[in-house]
PDB file of N, CA, C and O in Angstrom:
ATOM      1  N   MET A  26      -3.526   2.372   7.824  1.00 65.00           N
ATOM      2  CA  MET A  26      -2.107   2.566   8.006  1.00 65.00           C
ATOM      3  C   MET A  26      -1.614   1.825   9.245  1.00 65.00           C
ATOM      4  O   MET A  26      -0.450   1.492   9.318  1.00 65.00           O
ATOM      5  N   LEU A  27      -2.515   1.572  10.159  1.00 78.00           N
ATOM      6  CA  LEU A  27      -2.106   0.905  11.388  1.00 78.00           C
ATOM      7  C   LEU A  27      -1.865  -0.590  11.170  1.00 78.00           C
ATOM      8  O   LEU A  27      -0.913  -1.147  11.705  1.00 78.00           O
ATOM      9  N   TYR A  28      -2.715  -1.233  10.378  1.00 79.00           N
ATOM     10  CA  TYR A  28      -2.552  -2.669  10.140  1.00 79.00           C
ATOM     11  C   TYR A  28      -1.236  -2.999   9.432  1.00 79.00           C
ATOM     12  O   TYR A  28      -0.533  -3.926   9.867  1.00 79.00           O
ATOM     13  N   PRO A  29      -0.869  -2.298   8.351  1.00 78.00           N
ATOM     14  CA  PRO A  29       0.421  -2.625   7.718  1.00 78.00           C
ATOM     15  C   PRO A  29       1.614  -2.427   8.654  1.00 78.00           C
ATOM     16  O   PRO A  29       2.574  -3.205   8.631  1.00 78.00           O
ATOM     17  N   ALA A  30       1.556  -1.411   9.496  1.00 81.00           N
ATOM     18  CA  ALA A  30       2.651  -1.175  10.433  1.00 81.00           C
ATOM     19  C   ALA A  30       2.746  -2.315  11.451  1.00 81.00           C
ATOM     20  O   ALA A  30       3.838  -2.821  11.735  1.00 81.00           O
ATOM     21  N   TYR A  31       1.605  -2.738  11.969  1.00 85.00           N
ATOM     22  CA  TYR A  31       1.600  -3.837  12.935  1.00 85.00           C
ATOM     23  C   TYR A  31       2.047  -5.143  12.281  1.00 85.00           C
ATOM     24  O   TYR A  31       2.838  -5.898  12.857  1.00 85.00           O
ATOM     25  N   ALA A  32       1.546  -5.419  11.074  1.00 81.00           N
ATOM     26  CA  ALA A  32       1.914  -6.655  10.387  1.00 81.00           C
ATOM     27  C   ALA A  32       3.409  -6.668  10.050  1.00 81.00           C
ATOM     28  O   ALA A  32       4.060  -7.716  10.132  1.00 81.00           O
ATOM     29  N   SER A  33       3.964  -5.519   9.684  1.00 81.00           N
ATOM     30  CA  SER A  33       5.403  -5.437   9.407  1.00 81.00           C
ATOM     31  C   SER A  33       6.209  -5.690  10.671  1.00 81.00           C
ATOM     32  O   SER A  33       7.209  -6.418  10.652  1.00 81.00           O
ATOM     33  N   TYR A  34       5.767  -5.105  11.769  1.00 85.00           N
ATOM     34  CA  TYR A  34       6.440  -5.303  13.049  1.00 85.00           C
ATOM     35  C   TYR A  34       6.403  -6.776  13.455  1.00 85.00           C
ATOM     36  O   TYR A  34       7.408  -7.347  13.876  1.00 85.00           O
ATOM     37  N   LYS A  35       5.240  -7.394  13.282  1.00 86.00           N
ATOM     38  CA  LYS A  35       5.083  -8.801  13.640  1.00 86.00           C
ATOM     39  C   LYS A  35       5.964  -9.694  12.764  1.00 86.00           C
ATOM     40  O   LYS A  35       6.561 -10.654  13.251  1.00 86.00           O
ATOM     41  N   ALA A  36       6.075  -9.368  11.470  1.00 84.00           N
ATOM     42  CA  ALA A  36       6.921 -10.156  10.571  1.00 84.00           C
ATOM     43  C   ALA A  36       8.391 -10.040  10.949  1.00 84.00           C
ATOM     44  O   ALA A  36       9.144 -11.015  10.857  1.00 84.00           O
ATOM     45  N   VAL A  37       8.808  -8.877  11.385  1.00 84.00           N
ATOM     46  CA  VAL A  37      10.208  -8.684  11.786  1.00 84.00           C
ATOM     47  C   VAL A  37      10.486  -9.420  13.094  1.00 84.00           C
ATOM     48  O   VAL A  37      11.524 -10.067  13.247  1.00 84.00           O
ATOM     49  N   LYS A  38       9.552  -9.337  14.038  1.00 87.00           N
ATOM     50  CA  LYS A  38       9.754  -9.978  15.337  1.00 87.00           C
ATOM     51  C   LYS A  38       9.760 -11.498  15.245  1.00 87.00           C
ATOM     52  O   LYS A  38      10.516 -12.151  15.948  1.00 87.00           O
ATOM     53  N   THR A  39       8.915 -12.061  14.375  1.00 88.00           N
ATOM     54  CA  THR A  39       8.848 -13.517  14.272  1.00 88.00           C
ATOM     55  C   THR A  39       9.883 -14.079  13.300  1.00 88.00           C
ATOM     56  O   THR A  39      10.005 -15.284  13.180  1.00 88.00           O
ATOM     57  N   LYS A  40      10.570 -13.205  12.601  1.00 83.00           N
ATOM     58  CA  LYS A  40      11.603 -13.584  11.631  1.00 83.00           C
ATOM     59  C   LYS A  40      11.042 -14.484  10.528  1.00 83.00           C
ATOM     60  O   LYS A  40      11.715 -15.389  10.041  1.00 83.00           O
ATOM     61  N   ASN A  41       9.824 -14.181  10.132  1.00 80.00           N
ATOM     62  CA  ASN A  41       9.180 -14.894   9.025  1.00 80.00           C
ATOM     63  C   ASN A  41       9.596 -14.184   7.734  1.00 80.00           C
ATOM     64  O   ASN A  41       9.117 -13.104   7.424  1.00 80.00           O
ATOM     65  N   ILE A  42      10.488 -14.794   6.984  1.00 85.00           N
ATOM     66  CA  ILE A  42      11.072 -14.158   5.806  1.00 85.00           C
ATOM     67  C   ILE A  42      10.024 -13.866   4.745  1.00 85.00           C
ATOM     68  O   ILE A  42      10.025 -12.796   4.134  1.00 85.00           O
ATOM     69  N   ARG A  43       9.102 -14.791   4.516  1.00 85.00           N
ATOM     70  CA  ARG A  43       8.079 -14.602   3.486  1.00 85.00           C
ATOM     71  C   ARG A  43       7.196 -13.383   3.801  1.00 85.00           C
ATOM     72  O   ARG A  43       6.946 -12.551   2.934  1.00 85.00           O
ATOM     73  N   GLU A  44       6.749 -13.275   5.045  1.00 81.00           N
ATOM     74  CA  GLU A  44       5.925 -12.124   5.427  1.00 81.00           C
ATOM     75  C   GLU A  44       6.745 -10.835   5.434  1.00 81.00           C
ATOM     76  O   GLU A  44       6.250  -9.776   5.067  1.00 81.00           O
ATOM     77  N   TYR A  45       7.987 -10.935   5.858  1.00 83.00           N
ATOM     78  CA  TYR A  45       8.863  -9.759   5.875  1.00 83.00           C
ATOM     79  C   TYR A  45       9.034  -9.200   4.465  1.00 83.00           C
ATOM     80  O   TYR A  45       8.885  -7.996   4.242  1.00 83.00           O
ATOM     81  N   VAL A  46       9.305 -10.057   3.495  1.00 85.00           N
ATOM     82  CA  VAL A  46       9.477  -9.615   2.109  1.00 85.00           C
ATOM     83  C   VAL A  46       8.176  -9.033   1.576  1.00 85.00           C
ATOM     84  O   VAL A  46       8.175  -8.005   0.895  1.00 85.00           O
ATOM     85  N   ARG A  47       7.060  -9.670   1.904  1.00 83.00           N
ATOM     86  CA  ARG A  47       5.754  -9.178   1.442  1.00 83.00           C
ATOM     87  C   ARG A  47       5.484  -7.769   1.948  1.00 83.00           C
ATOM     88  O   ARG A  47       5.072  -6.895   1.190  1.00 83.00           O
ATOM     89  N   TRP A  48       5.727  -7.546   3.225  1.00 83.00           N
ATOM     90  CA  TRP A  48       5.428  -6.223   3.772  1.00 83.00           C
ATOM     91  C   TRP A  48       6.455  -5.180   3.358  1.00 83.00           C
ATOM     92  O   TRP A  48       6.122  -4.009   3.210  1.00 83.00           O
ATOM     93  N   MET A  49       7.668  -5.549   3.123  1.00 86.00           N
ATOM     94  CA  MET A  49       8.643  -4.578   2.631  1.00 86.00           C
ATOM     95  C   MET A  49       8.320  -4.174   1.194  1.00 86.00           C
ATOM     96  O   MET A  49       8.492  -3.012   0.818  1.00 86.00           O
ATOM     97  N   MET A  50       7.818  -5.120   0.389  1.00 84.00           N
ATOM     98  CA  MET A  50       7.348  -4.759  -0.955  1.00 84.00           C
ATOM     99  C   MET A  50       6.186  -3.783  -0.860  1.00 84.00           C
ATOM    100  O   MET A  50       6.100  -2.834  -1.635  1.00 84.00           O
ATOM    101  N   TYR A  51       5.299  -4.025   0.099  1.00 83.00           N
ATOM    102  CA  TYR A  51       4.172  -3.107   0.294  1.00 83.00           C
ATOM    103  C   TYR A  51       4.672  -1.712   0.606  1.00 83.00           C
ATOM    104  O   TYR A  51       4.200  -0.727   0.028  1.00 83.00           O
ATOM    105  N   TRP A  52       5.618  -1.570   1.518  1.00 87.00           N
ATOM    106  CA  TRP A  52       6.098  -0.248   1.911  1.00 87.00           C
ATOM    107  C   TRP A  52       6.824   0.458   0.771  1.00 87.00           C
ATOM    108  O   TRP A  52       6.732   1.678   0.631  1.00 87.00           O
ATOM    109  N   ILE A  53       7.541  -0.290  -0.056  1.00 86.00           N
ATOM    110  CA  ILE A  53       8.219   0.324  -1.198  1.00 86.00           C
ATOM    111  C   ILE A  53       7.207   0.851  -2.206  1.00 86.00           C
ATOM    112  O   ILE A  53       7.303   1.988  -2.666  1.00 86.00           O
ATOM    113  N   ILE A  54       6.208   0.031  -2.542  1.00 83.00           N
ATOM    114  CA  ILE A  54       5.176   0.465  -3.483  1.00 83.00           C
ATOM    115  C   ILE A  54       4.378   1.622  -2.908  1.00 83.00           C
ATOM    116  O   ILE A  54       4.062   2.589  -3.609  1.00 83.00           O
ATOM    117  N   PHE A  55       4.068   1.561  -1.631  1.00 83.00           N
ATOM    118  CA  PHE A  55       3.310   2.636  -0.993  1.00 83.00           C
ATOM    119  C   PHE A  55       4.105   3.942  -0.998  1.00 83.00           C
ATOM    120  O   PHE A  55       3.544   5.014  -1.228  1.00 83.00           O
ATOM    121  N   ALA A  56       5.399   3.873  -0.752  1.00 88.00           N
ATOM    122  CA  ALA A  56       6.232   5.079  -0.783  1.00 88.00           C
ATOM    123  C   ALA A  56       6.289   5.682  -2.183  1.00 88.00           C
ATOM    124  O   ALA A  56       6.206   6.905  -2.348  1.00 88.00           O
ATOM    125  N   LEU A  57       6.413   4.829  -3.191  1.00 86.00           N
ATOM    126  CA  LEU A  57       6.401   5.328  -4.573  1.00 86.00           C
ATOM    127  C   LEU A  57       5.052   5.947  -4.920  1.00 86.00           C
ATOM    128  O   LEU A  57       4.980   6.982  -5.586  1.00 86.00           O
ATOM    129  N   PHE A  58       3.991   5.323  -4.462  1.00 83.00           N
ATOM    130  CA  PHE A  58       2.652   5.851  -4.694  1.00 83.00           C
ATOM    131  C   PHE A  58       2.479   7.219  -4.030  1.00 83.00           C
ATOM    132  O   PHE A  58       1.947   8.149  -4.642  1.00 83.00           O
ATOM    133  N   MET A  59       2.930   7.358  -2.811  1.00 85.00           N
ATOM    134  CA  MET A  59       2.803   8.629  -2.103  1.00 85.00           C
ATOM    135  C   MET A  59       3.663   9.718  -2.754  1.00 85.00           C
ATOM    136  O   MET A  59       3.264  10.882  -2.804  1.00 85.00           O
ATOM    137  N   ALA A  60       4.833   9.352  -3.250  1.00 88.00           N
ATOM    138  CA  ALA A  60       5.699  10.331  -3.911  1.00 88.00           C
ATOM    139  C   ALA A  60       5.078  10.828  -5.206  1.00 88.00           C
ATOM    140  O   ALA A  60       5.108  12.031  -5.498  1.00 88.00           O
ATOM    141  N   THR A  61       4.529   9.928  -5.998  1.00 86.00           N
ATOM    142  CA  THR A  61       3.902  10.356  -7.251  1.00 86.00           C
ATOM    143  C   THR A  61       2.573  11.054  -6.996  1.00 86.00           C
ATOM    144  O   THR A  61       2.169  11.917  -7.779  1.00 86.00           O
ATOM    145  N   GLU A  62       1.920  10.700  -5.906  1.00 84.00           N
ATOM    146  CA  GLU A  62       0.642  11.322  -5.594  1.00 84.00           C
ATOM    147  C   GLU A  62       0.777  12.817  -5.304  1.00 84.00           C
ATOM    148  O   GLU A  62      -0.116  13.595  -5.653  1.00 84.00           O
ATOM    149  N   THR A  63       1.868  13.220  -4.719  1.00 84.00           N
ATOM    150  CA  THR A  63       2.026  14.635  -4.403  1.00 84.00           C
ATOM    151  C   THR A  63       2.026  15.499  -5.658  1.00 84.00           C
ATOM    152  O   THR A  63       1.547  16.627  -5.634  1.00 84.00           O
ATOM    153  N   PHE A  64       2.546  14.955  -6.746  1.00 84.00           N
ATOM    154  CA  PHE A  64       2.566  15.713  -7.991  1.00 84.00           C
ATOM    155  C   PHE A  64       1.279  15.551  -8.789  1.00 84.00           C
ATOM    156  O   PHE A  64       0.753  16.507  -9.349  1.00 84.00           O
ATOM    157  N   THR A  65       0.790  14.330  -8.859  1.00 82.00           N
ATOM    158  CA  THR A  65      -0.403  14.086  -9.673  1.00 82.00           C
ATOM    159  C   THR A  65      -1.682  14.535  -8.995  1.00 82.00           C
ATOM    160  O   THR A  65      -2.688  14.745  -9.668  1.00 82.00           O
ATOM    161  N   ASP A  66      -1.657  14.704  -7.693  1.00 81.00           N
ATOM    162  CA  ASP A  66      -2.854  15.121  -6.968  1.00 81.00           C
ATOM    163  C   ASP A  66      -3.325  16.493  -7.440  1.00 81.00           C
ATOM    164  O   ASP A  66      -4.526  16.743  -7.528  1.00 81.00           O
ATOM    165  N   LEU A  67      -2.408  17.366  -7.751  1.00 81.00           N
ATOM    166  CA  LEU A  67      -2.777  18.697  -8.226  1.00 81.00           C
ATOM    167  C   LEU A  67      -3.362  18.659  -9.632  1.00 81.00           C
ATOM    168  O   LEU A  67      -4.215  19.471  -9.987  1.00 81.00           O
ATOM    169  N   LEU A  68      -2.923  17.697 -10.430  1.00 83.00           N
ATOM    170  CA  LEU A  68      -3.343  17.647 -11.821  1.00 83.00           C
ATOM    171  C   LEU A  68      -4.659  16.898 -12.047  1.00 83.00           C
ATOM    172  O   LEU A  68      -5.456  17.305 -12.894  1.00 83.00           O
ATOM    173  N   ILE A  69      -4.871  15.812 -11.326  1.00 82.00           N
ATOM    174  CA  ILE A  69      -6.051  14.996 -11.623  1.00 82.00           C
ATOM    175  C   ILE A  69      -7.023  14.865 -10.456  1.00 82.00           C
ATOM    176  O   ILE A  69      -7.884  13.994 -10.463  1.00 82.00           O
ATOM    177  N   SER A  70      -6.928  15.705  -9.461  1.00 76.00           N
ATOM    178  CA  SER A  70      -7.863  15.615  -8.337  1.00 76.00           C
ATOM    179  C   SER A  70      -9.277  16.008  -8.736  1.00 76.00           C
ATOM    180  O   SER A  70     -10.228  15.693  -8.029  1.00 76.00           O
ATOM    181  N   TRP A  71      -9.437  16.668  -9.858  1.00 79.00           N
ATOM    182  CA  TRP A  71     -10.765  17.044 -10.336  1.00 79.00           C
ATOM    183  C   TRP A  71     -11.498  15.872 -10.970  1.00 79.00           C
ATOM    184  O   TRP A  71     -12.703  15.906 -11.178  1.00 79.00           O
ATOM    185  N   PHE A  72     -10.777  14.793 -11.273  1.00 80.00           N
ATOM    186  CA  PHE A  72     -11.358  13.625 -11.919  1.00 80.00           C
ATOM    187  C   PHE A  72     -12.420  13.001 -11.015  1.00 80.00           C
ATOM    188  O   PHE A  72     -12.195  12.850  -9.814  1.00 80.00           O
ATOM    189  N   PRO A  73     -13.600  12.646 -11.577  1.00 86.00           N
ATOM    190  CA  PRO A  73     -14.652  12.048 -10.740  1.00 86.00           C
ATOM    191  C   PRO A  73     -14.189  10.747 -10.083  1.00 86.00           C
ATOM    192  O   PRO A  73     -13.529   9.927 -10.717  1.00 86.00           O
ATOM    193  N   PHE A  74     -14.512  10.585  -8.844  1.00 88.00           N
ATOM    194  CA  PHE A  74     -14.166   9.406  -8.033  1.00 88.00           C
ATOM    195  C   PHE A  74     -12.664   9.207  -7.880  1.00 88.00           C
ATOM    196  O   PHE A  74     -12.200   8.096  -7.667  1.00 88.00           O
ATOM    197  N   TYR A  75     -11.906  10.263  -7.966  1.00 83.00           N
ATOM    198  CA  TYR A  75     -10.446  10.164  -7.827  1.00 83.00           C
ATOM    199  C   TYR A  75     -10.062   9.644  -6.445  1.00 83.00           C
ATOM    200  O   TYR A  75      -9.240   8.733  -6.321  1.00 83.00           O
ATOM    201  N   TYR A  76     -10.647  10.197  -5.420  1.00 84.00           N
ATOM    202  CA  TYR A  76     -10.284   9.806  -4.061  1.00 84.00           C
ATOM    203  C   TYR A  76     -10.762   8.391  -3.735  1.00 84.00           C
ATOM    204  O   TYR A  76     -10.088   7.657  -3.006  1.00 84.00           O
ATOM    205  N   GLU A  77     -11.877   7.986  -4.291  1.00 89.00           N
ATOM    206  CA  GLU A  77     -12.364   6.627  -4.073  1.00 89.00           C
ATOM    207  C   GLU A  77     -11.454   5.605  -4.760  1.00 89.00           C
ATOM    208  O   GLU A  77     -11.146   4.549  -4.207  1.00 89.00           O
ATOM    209  N   VAL A  78     -11.016   5.925  -5.971  1.00 86.00           N
ATOM    210  CA  VAL A  78     -10.102   5.034  -6.694  1.00 86.00           C
ATOM    211  C   VAL A  78      -8.761   4.960  -5.975  1.00 86.00           C
ATOM    212  O   VAL A  78      -8.156   3.886  -5.864  1.00 86.00           O
ATOM    213  N   LYS A  79      -8.307   6.080  -5.459  1.00 84.00           N
ATOM    214  CA  LYS A  79      -7.042   6.112  -4.730  1.00 84.00           C
ATOM    215  C   LYS A  79      -7.126   5.250  -3.468  1.00 84.00           C
ATOM    216  O   LYS A  79      -6.210   4.476  -3.176  1.00 84.00           O
ATOM    217  N   MET A  80      -8.222   5.330  -2.755  1.00 85.00           N
ATOM    218  CA  MET A  80      -8.400   4.532  -1.545  1.00 85.00           C
ATOM    219  C   MET A  80      -8.531   3.044  -1.886  1.00 85.00           C
ATOM    220  O   MET A  80      -7.967   2.189  -1.195  1.00 85.00           O
ATOM    221  N   ALA A  81      -9.225   2.734  -2.970  1.00 87.00           N
ATOM    222  CA  ALA A  81      -9.347   1.334  -3.396  1.00 87.00           C
ATOM    223  C   ALA A  81      -7.990   0.766  -3.787  1.00 87.00           C
ATOM    224  O   ALA A  81      -7.697  -0.402  -3.521  1.00 87.00           O
ATOM    225  N   PHE A  82      -7.136   1.578  -4.393  1.00 83.00           N
ATOM    226  CA  PHE A  82      -5.796   1.137  -4.772  1.00 83.00           C
ATOM    227  C   PHE A  82      -4.968   0.799  -3.537  1.00 83.00           C
ATOM    228  O   PHE A  82      -4.281  -0.233  -3.502  1.00 83.00           O
ATOM    229  N   VAL A  83      -5.040   1.623  -2.517  1.00 80.00           N
ATOM    230  CA  VAL A  83      -4.275   1.373  -1.292  1.00 80.00           C
ATOM    231  C   VAL A  83      -4.794   0.109  -0.606  1.00 80.00           C
ATOM    232  O   VAL A  83      -4.009  -0.713  -0.121  1.00 80.00           O
ATOM    233  N   ILE A  84      -6.095  -0.084  -0.583  1.00 81.00           N
ATOM    234  CA  ILE A  84      -6.656  -1.294   0.017  1.00 81.00           C
ATOM    235  C   ILE A  84      -6.243  -2.520  -0.791  1.00 81.00           C
ATOM    236  O   ILE A  84      -5.920  -3.568  -0.226  1.00 81.00           O
ATOM    237  N   TRP A  85      -6.222  -2.392  -2.115  1.00 84.00           N
ATOM    238  CA  TRP A  85      -5.780  -3.498  -2.963  1.00 84.00           C
ATOM    239  C   TRP A  85      -4.319  -3.843  -2.684  1.00 84.00           C
ATOM    240  O   TRP A  85      -3.938  -5.013  -2.698  1.00 84.00           O
ATOM    241  N   LEU A  86      -3.494  -2.820  -2.425  1.00 77.00           N
ATOM    242  CA  LEU A  86      -2.079  -3.073  -2.132  1.00 77.00           C
ATOM    243  C   LEU A  86      -1.901  -3.904  -0.864  1.00 77.00           C
ATOM    244  O   LEU A  86      -1.077  -4.801  -0.817  1.00 77.00           O
ATOM    245  N   LEU A  87      -2.655  -3.600   0.175  1.00 78.00           N
ATOM    246  CA  LEU A  87      -2.402  -4.238   1.460  1.00 78.00           C
ATOM    247  C   LEU A  87      -3.258  -5.457   1.734  1.00 78.00           C
ATOM    248  O   LEU A  87      -3.006  -6.176   2.698  1.00 78.00           O
ATOM    249  N   SER A  88      -4.234  -5.733   0.896  1.00 74.00           N
ATOM    250  CA  SER A  88      -5.118  -6.870   1.128  1.00 74.00           C
ATOM    251  C   SER A  88      -4.346  -8.186   1.053  1.00 74.00           C
ATOM    252  O   SER A  88      -3.617  -8.444   0.111  1.00 74.00           O
ATOM    253  N   PRO A  89      -4.530  -9.060   2.055  1.00 71.00           N
ATOM    254  CA  PRO A  89      -3.840 -10.343   2.014  1.00 71.00           C
ATOM    255  C   PRO A  89      -4.412 -11.286   0.947  1.00 71.00           C
ATOM    256  O   PRO A  89      -3.752 -12.244   0.565  1.00 71.00           O
ATOM    257  N   TYR A  90      -5.596 -11.007   0.449  1.00 73.00           N
ATOM    258  CA  TYR A  90      -6.203 -11.871  -0.562  1.00 73.00           C
ATOM    259  C   TYR A  90      -5.702 -11.537  -1.966  1.00 73.00           C
ATOM    260  O   TYR A  90      -5.462 -12.427  -2.760  1.00 73.00           O
ATOM    261  N   THR A  91      -5.535 -10.250  -2.261  1.00 73.00           N
ATOM    262  CA  THR A  91      -5.104  -9.874  -3.604  1.00 73.00           C
ATOM    263  C   THR A  91      -3.595  -9.750  -3.730  1.00 73.00           C
ATOM    264  O   THR A  91      -3.046  -9.947  -4.800  1.00 73.00           O
ATOM    265  N   ARG A  92      -2.920  -9.401  -2.642  1.00 71.00           N
ATOM    266  CA  ARG A  92      -1.465  -9.208  -2.635  1.00 71.00           C
ATOM    267  C   ARG A  92      -1.013  -8.324  -3.787  1.00 71.00           C
ATOM    268  O   ARG A  92      -0.156  -8.674  -4.584  1.00 71.00           O
ATOM    269  N   GLY A  93      -1.645  -7.150  -3.862  1.00 73.00           N
ATOM    270  CA  GLY A  93      -1.373  -6.223  -4.937  1.00 73.00           C
ATOM    271  C   GLY A  93       0.056  -5.745  -4.999  1.00 73.00           C
ATOM    272  O   GLY A  93       0.617  -5.547  -6.067  1.00 73.00           O
ATOM    273  N   ALA A  94       0.680  -5.537  -3.846  1.00 71.00           N
ATOM    274  CA  ALA A  94       2.072  -5.074  -3.833  1.00 71.00           C
ATOM    275  C   ALA A  94       2.994  -6.116  -4.445  1.00 71.00           C
ATOM    276  O   ALA A  94       3.967  -5.775  -5.109  1.00 71.00           O
ATOM    277  N   SER A  95       2.691  -7.382  -4.249  1.00 71.00           N
ATOM    278  CA  SER A  95       3.515  -8.444  -4.832  1.00 71.00           C
ATOM    279  C   SER A  95       3.359  -8.481  -6.351  1.00 71.00           C
ATOM    280  O   SER A  95       4.301  -8.807  -7.075  1.00 71.00           O
ATOM    281  N   LEU A  96       2.166  -8.177  -6.839  1.00 73.00           N
ATOM    282  CA  LEU A  96       1.937  -8.180  -8.280  1.00 73.00           C
ATOM    283  C   LEU A  96       2.669  -7.042  -8.975  1.00 73.00           C
ATOM    284  O   LEU A  96       3.136  -7.194 -10.105  1.00 73.00           O
ATOM    285  N   LEU A  97       2.732  -5.898  -8.321  1.00 71.00           N
ATOM    286  CA  LEU A  97       3.437  -4.764  -8.939  1.00 71.00           C
ATOM    287  C   LEU A  97       4.931  -4.964  -8.830  1.00 71.00           C
ATOM    288  O   LEU A  97       5.679  -4.619  -9.663  1.00 71.00           O
TER     289      LEU A  97
END
């Protein structure tokens, strides 16, 4: 959570539009993910490897190599 916050701050300070848009897309997708997670966490938390898949999804969203937030 610290890296996306720092990268967003750096994009705003340097006025790099491409990075700014990338990180704002990340925050929008992350907010939607967190909102849906509060409801679905009660229903599917019993699923095997649920927490590992959830963590892998968040890492996929913020990774500069995969740019998952841009794909969604």
